[in-house]
GROMACS .gro file of C-alpha atoms in nm:
model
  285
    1UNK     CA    1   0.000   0.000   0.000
    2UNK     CA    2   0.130   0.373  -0.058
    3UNK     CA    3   0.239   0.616   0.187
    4UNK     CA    4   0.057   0.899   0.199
    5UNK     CA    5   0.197   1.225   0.161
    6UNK     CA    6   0.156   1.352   0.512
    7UNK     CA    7   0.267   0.998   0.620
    8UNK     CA    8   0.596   1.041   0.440
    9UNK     CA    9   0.613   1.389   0.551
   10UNK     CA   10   0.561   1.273   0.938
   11UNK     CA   11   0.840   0.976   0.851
   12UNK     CA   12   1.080   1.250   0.752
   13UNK     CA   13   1.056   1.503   0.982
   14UNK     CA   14   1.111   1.197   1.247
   15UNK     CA   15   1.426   1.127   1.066
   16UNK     CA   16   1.559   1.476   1.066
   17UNK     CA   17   1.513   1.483   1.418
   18UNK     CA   18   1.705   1.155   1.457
   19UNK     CA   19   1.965   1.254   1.216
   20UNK     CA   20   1.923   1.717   1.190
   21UNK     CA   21   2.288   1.769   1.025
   22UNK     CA   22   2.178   1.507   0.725
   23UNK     CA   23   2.131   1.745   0.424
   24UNK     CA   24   1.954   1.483   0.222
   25UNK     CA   25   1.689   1.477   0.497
   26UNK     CA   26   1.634   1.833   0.426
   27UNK     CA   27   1.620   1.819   0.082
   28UNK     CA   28   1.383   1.521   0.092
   29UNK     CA   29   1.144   1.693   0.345
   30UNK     CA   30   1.163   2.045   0.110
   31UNK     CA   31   1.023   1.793  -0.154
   32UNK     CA   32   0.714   1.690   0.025
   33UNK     CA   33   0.675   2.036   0.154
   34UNK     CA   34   0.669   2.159  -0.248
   35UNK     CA   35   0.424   1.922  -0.289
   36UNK     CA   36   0.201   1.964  -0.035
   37UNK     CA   37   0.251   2.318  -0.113
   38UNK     CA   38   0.367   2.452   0.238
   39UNK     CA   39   0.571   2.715   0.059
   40UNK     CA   40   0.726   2.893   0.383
   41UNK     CA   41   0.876   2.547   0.520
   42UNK     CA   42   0.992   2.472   0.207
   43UNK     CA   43   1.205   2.768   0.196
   44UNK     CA   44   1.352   2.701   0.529
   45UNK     CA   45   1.438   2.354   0.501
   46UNK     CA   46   1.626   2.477   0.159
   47UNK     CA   47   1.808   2.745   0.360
   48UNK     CA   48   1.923   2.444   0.596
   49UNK     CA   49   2.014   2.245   0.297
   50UNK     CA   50   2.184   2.520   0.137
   51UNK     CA   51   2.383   2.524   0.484
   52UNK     CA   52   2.483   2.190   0.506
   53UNK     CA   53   2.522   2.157   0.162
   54UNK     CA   54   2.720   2.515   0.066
   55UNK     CA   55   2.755   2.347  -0.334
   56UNK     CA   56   2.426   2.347  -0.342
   57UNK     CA   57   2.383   2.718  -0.312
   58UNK     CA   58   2.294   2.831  -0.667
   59UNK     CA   59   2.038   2.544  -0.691
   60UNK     CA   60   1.868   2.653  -0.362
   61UNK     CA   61   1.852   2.981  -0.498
   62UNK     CA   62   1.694   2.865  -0.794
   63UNK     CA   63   1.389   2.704  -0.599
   64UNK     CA   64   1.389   3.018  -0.357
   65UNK     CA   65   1.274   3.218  -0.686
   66UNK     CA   66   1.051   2.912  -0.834
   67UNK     CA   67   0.937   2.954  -0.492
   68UNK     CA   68   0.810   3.271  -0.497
   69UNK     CA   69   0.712   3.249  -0.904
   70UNK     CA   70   0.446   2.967  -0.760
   71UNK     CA   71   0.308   3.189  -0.500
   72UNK     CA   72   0.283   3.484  -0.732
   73UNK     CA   73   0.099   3.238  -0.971
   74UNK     CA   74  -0.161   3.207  -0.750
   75UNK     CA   75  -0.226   3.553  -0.670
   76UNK     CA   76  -0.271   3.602  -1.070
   77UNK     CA   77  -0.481   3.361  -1.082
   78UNK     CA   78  -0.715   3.455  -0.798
   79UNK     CA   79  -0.693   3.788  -1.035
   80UNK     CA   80  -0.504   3.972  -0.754
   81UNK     CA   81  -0.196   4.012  -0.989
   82UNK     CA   82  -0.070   4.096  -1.320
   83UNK     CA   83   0.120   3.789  -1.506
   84UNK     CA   84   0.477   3.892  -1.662
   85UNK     CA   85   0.508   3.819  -2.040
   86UNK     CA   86   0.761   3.701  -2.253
   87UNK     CA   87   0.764   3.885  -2.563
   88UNK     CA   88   0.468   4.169  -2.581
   89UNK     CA   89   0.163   4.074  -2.523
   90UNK     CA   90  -0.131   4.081  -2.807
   91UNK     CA   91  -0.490   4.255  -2.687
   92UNK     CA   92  -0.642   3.902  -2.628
   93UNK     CA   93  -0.372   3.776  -2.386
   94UNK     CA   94  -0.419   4.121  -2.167
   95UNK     CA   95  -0.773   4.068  -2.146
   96UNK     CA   96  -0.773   3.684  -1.989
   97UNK     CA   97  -0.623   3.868  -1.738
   98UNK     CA   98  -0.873   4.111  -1.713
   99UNK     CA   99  -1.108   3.809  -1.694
  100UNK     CA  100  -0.921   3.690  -1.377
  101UNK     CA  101  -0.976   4.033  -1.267
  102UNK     CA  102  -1.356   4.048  -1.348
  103UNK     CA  103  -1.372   3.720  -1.143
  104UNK     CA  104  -1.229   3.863  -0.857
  105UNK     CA  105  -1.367   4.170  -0.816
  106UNK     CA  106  -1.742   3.952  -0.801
  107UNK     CA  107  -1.823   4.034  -1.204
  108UNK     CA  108  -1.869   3.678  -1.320
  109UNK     CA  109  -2.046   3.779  -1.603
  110UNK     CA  110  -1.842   4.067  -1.734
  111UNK     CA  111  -1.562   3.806  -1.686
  112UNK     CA  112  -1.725   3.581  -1.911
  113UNK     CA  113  -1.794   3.867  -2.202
  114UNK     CA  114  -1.423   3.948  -2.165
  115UNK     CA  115  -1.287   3.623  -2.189
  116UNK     CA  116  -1.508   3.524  -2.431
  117UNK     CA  117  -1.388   3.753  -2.696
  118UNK     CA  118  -1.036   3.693  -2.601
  119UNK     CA  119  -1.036   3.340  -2.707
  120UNK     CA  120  -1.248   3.389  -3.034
  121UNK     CA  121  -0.932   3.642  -3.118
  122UNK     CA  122  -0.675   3.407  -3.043
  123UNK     CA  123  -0.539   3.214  -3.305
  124UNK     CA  124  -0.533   2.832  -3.340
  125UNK     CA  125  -0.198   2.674  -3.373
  126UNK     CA  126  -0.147   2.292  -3.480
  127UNK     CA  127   0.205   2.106  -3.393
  128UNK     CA  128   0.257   1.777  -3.343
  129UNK     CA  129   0.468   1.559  -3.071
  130UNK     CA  130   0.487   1.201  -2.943
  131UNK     CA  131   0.298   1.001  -3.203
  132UNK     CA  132   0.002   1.275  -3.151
  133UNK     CA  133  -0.082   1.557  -3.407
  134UNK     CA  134  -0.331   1.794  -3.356
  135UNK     CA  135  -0.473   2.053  -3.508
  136UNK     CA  136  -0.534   2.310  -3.201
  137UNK     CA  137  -0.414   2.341  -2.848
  138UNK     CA  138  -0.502   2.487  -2.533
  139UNK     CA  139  -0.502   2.472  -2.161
  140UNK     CA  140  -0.760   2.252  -2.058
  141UNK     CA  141  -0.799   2.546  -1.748
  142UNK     CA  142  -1.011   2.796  -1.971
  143UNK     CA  143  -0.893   3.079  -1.772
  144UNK     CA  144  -0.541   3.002  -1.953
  145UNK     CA  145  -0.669   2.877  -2.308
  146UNK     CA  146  -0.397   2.968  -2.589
  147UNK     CA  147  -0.196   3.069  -2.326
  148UNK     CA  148   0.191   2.897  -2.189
  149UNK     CA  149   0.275   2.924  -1.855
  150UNK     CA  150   0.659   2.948  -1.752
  151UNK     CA  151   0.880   3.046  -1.533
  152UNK     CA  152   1.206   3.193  -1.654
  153UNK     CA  153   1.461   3.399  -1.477
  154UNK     CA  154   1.296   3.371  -1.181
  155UNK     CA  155   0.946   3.495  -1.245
  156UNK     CA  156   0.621   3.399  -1.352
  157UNK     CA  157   0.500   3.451  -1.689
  158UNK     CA  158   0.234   3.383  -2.012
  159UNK     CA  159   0.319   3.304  -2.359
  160UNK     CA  160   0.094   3.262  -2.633
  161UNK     CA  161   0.104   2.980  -2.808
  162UNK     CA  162   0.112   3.125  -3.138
  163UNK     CA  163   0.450   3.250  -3.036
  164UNK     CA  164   0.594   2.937  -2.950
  165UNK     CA  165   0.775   2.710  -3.269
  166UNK     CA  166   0.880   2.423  -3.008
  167UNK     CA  167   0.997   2.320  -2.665
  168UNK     CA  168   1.139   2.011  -2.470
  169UNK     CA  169   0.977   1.947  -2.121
  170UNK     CA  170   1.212   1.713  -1.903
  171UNK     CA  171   1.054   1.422  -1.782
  172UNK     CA  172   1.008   1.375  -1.373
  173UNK     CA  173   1.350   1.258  -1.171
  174UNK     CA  174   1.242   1.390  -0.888
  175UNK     CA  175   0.969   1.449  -0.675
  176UNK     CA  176   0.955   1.837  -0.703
  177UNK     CA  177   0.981   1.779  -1.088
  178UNK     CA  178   0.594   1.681  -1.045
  179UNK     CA  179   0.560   2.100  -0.957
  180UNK     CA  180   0.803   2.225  -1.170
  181UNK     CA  181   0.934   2.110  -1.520
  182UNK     CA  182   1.246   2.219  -1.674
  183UNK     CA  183   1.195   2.297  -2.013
  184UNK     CA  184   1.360   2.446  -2.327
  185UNK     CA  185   1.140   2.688  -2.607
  186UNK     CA  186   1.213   2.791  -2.911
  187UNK     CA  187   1.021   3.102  -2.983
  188UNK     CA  188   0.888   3.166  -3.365
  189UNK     CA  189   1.174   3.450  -3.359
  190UNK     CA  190   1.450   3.172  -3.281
  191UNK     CA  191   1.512   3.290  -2.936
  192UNK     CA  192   1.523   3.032  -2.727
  193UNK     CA  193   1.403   3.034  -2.330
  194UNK     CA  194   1.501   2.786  -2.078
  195UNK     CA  195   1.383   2.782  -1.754
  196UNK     CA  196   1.038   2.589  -1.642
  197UNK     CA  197   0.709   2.499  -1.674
  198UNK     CA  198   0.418   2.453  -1.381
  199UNK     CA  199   0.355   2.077  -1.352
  200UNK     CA  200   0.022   2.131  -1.190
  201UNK     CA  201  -0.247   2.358  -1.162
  202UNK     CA  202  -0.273   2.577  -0.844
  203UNK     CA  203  -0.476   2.385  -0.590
  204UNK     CA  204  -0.886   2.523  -0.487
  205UNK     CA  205  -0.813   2.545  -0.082
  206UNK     CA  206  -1.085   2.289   0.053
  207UNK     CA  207  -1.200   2.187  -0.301
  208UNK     CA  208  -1.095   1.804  -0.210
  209UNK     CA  209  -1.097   1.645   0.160
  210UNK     CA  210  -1.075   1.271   0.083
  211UNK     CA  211  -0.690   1.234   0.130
  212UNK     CA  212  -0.618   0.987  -0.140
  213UNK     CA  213  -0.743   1.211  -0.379
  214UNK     CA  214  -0.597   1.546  -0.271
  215UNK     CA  215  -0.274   1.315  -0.318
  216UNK     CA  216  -0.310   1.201  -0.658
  217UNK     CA  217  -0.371   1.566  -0.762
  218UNK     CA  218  -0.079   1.709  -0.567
  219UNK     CA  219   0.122   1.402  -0.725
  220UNK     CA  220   0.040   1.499  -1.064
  221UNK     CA  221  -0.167   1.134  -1.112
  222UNK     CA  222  -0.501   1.314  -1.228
  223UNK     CA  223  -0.662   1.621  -1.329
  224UNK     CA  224  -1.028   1.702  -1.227
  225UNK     CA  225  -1.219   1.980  -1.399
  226UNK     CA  226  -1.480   2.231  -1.241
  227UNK     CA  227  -1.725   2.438  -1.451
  228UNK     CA  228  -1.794   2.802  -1.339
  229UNK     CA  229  -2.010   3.009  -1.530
  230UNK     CA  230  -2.026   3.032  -1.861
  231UNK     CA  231  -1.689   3.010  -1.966
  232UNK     CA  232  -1.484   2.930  -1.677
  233UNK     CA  233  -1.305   2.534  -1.686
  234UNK     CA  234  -1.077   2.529  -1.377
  235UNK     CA  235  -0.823   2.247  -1.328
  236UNK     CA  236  -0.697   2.120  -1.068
  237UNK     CA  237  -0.380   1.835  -1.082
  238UNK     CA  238  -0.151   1.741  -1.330
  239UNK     CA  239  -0.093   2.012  -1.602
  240UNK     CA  240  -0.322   1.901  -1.937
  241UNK     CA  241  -0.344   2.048  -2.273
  242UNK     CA  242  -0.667   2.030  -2.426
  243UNK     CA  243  -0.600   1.937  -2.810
  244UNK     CA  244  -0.764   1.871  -3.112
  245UNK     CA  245  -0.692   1.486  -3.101
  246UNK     CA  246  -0.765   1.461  -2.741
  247UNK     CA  247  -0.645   1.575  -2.355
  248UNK     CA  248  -0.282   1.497  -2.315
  249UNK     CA  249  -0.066   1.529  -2.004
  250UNK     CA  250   0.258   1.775  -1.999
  251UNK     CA  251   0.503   1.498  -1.992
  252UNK     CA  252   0.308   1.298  -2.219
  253UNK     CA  253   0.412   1.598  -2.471
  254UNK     CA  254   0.728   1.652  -2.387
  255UNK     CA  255   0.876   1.709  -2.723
  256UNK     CA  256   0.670   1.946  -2.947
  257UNK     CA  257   0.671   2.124  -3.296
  258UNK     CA  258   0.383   2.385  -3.339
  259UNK     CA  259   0.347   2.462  -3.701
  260UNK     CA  260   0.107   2.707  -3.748
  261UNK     CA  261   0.164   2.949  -4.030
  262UNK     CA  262   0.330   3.149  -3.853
  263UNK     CA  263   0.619   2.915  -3.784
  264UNK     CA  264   0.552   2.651  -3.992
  265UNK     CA  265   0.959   2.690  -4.079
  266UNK     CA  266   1.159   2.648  -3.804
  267UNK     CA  267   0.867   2.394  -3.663
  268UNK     CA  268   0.998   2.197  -3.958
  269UNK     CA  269   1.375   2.151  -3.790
  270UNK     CA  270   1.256   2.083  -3.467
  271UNK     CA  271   0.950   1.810  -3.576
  272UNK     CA  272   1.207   1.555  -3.610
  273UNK     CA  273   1.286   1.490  -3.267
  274UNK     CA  274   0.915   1.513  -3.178
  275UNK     CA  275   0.856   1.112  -3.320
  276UNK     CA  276   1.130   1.016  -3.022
  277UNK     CA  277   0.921   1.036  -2.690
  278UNK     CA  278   0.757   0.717  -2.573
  279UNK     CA  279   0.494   0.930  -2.423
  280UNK     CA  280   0.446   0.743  -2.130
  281UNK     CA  281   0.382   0.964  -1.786
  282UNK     CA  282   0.326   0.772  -1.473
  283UNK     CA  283   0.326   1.045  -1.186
  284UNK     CA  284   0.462   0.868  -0.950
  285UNK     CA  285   0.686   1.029  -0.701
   0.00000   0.00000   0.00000
């Protein structure tokens, strides 16, 4: 039978107590703490890692700012904040955020106008990845849509896909690669942006109280969908792109070529490697 998460969490926290100068017992309990998102524990069992562990500096930095990228995710999308962007925004992409803003400020309906005609602007863009073509993608969390979320030098940000030509998503090592996924884009310019990409969407506080279930979502192993007006389609759980051809998980696409007209070109170079990912995704910690 599996452990559950606050099981393994109470097993670890034992162990550092047993053993407190162990910096893989810190860096195993920051883990569970990233997953269970208890974001200010996290940060000090890095700073104790990053202690006992002074090579590990620059990486504990790194998670410090993914850190606070996550919580600053949340507050944009409780409409409380303004997402960063990678290249200029277009008018559509501005006003999803609006829509989060609508939401907020208890104008569900506006919200739904707004975002609305935001995705009838946006522009469809095929690709294809992993023995899967498709002829559209999206977020399956409508609030997002044709939107990319990443993180890159340390903050938060959207990026249409219309601007993307192609990116690599590393597959799960570790546990905290379930929140965050390093990834590599190539943008339809040819600039390319490495940094990474939320694993999961951010939890609904209380939404789930059955505890296997709140772990398979924190785990990545499912994604459940809640409808909320009109327009809204909020996820909760393992990161999924809605497509043409189906839902697909982020690893399960972790190599893809978008090839709308836009960048049909230099989608061409990358669609080779696409065919090479087995497109299995298991979610297991």
């Amino acid at each position: 039978m599996t452990m559950s998460l606050d099981t393994r969490l109470d097993d670890m926290q034992g162990m550092i107590r047993r053993e407190p100068a162990v910096a893989g017992h810190r860096w195993a309990l920051f883990q569970l703490l990233c997953v269970t998102e208890q974001w200010e524990r996290a940060i000090q069992q890095l700073q104790v890692f990053a202690q006992l562990n002074p090579q590990q500096a620059q990486a504990a930095q790194a998670y410090r700012e993914l850190i606070r990228a996550e919580r600053w995710r949340a507050k944009v999308m409780s409409g409380l904040a303004q997402p960063g962007f990678v290249v200029d925004p277009p008018s559509w992409i501005e006003s999803l955020a609006e829509a989060l803003r609508l939401t907020a400020a208890g104008q569900a309906g506006v919200a739904d106008t707004v975002r609305e005609a935001a995705l009838d602007q946006a522009p469809l863009v095929s690709g294809s990845g992993a023995a899967r073509s498709f002829e559209w993608i999206a977020d399956s969390d409508s609030r997002l849509g044709p939107v990319c979320e990443v993180i890159t030098a340390g903050r938060y940000r959207w990026l249409p896909f219309s601007d993307i030509a192609g990116w690599e998503i590393g597959r799960p090592a570790t546990l905290v690669d379930l929140v965050w996924a390093p990834c590599s884009l190539t943008l339809v310019d040819g600039t390319k942006a490495r940094g990474f990409m939320p694993a999961r969407f951010p939890a609904v506080t209380g939404a789930v109280h059955d505890c296997a279930a709140l772990d398979a979502l924190r785990l990545g192993n499912t994604t459940v969908w809640t409808e909320s007006g009109r327009t809204g389609v909020i996820a909760q759980g393992r990161k999924t792109w809605a497509t043409s051809s189906g839902d697909v998980g982020v690893f399960e696409l972790d190599v893809c070529a978008f090839s709308d007209d836009a960048n049909r070109v230099l989608a061409d170079s990358i669609a080779g490697s696409a065919t090479q990912g087995d497109g299995g995704m298991d979610g297991t910690a």
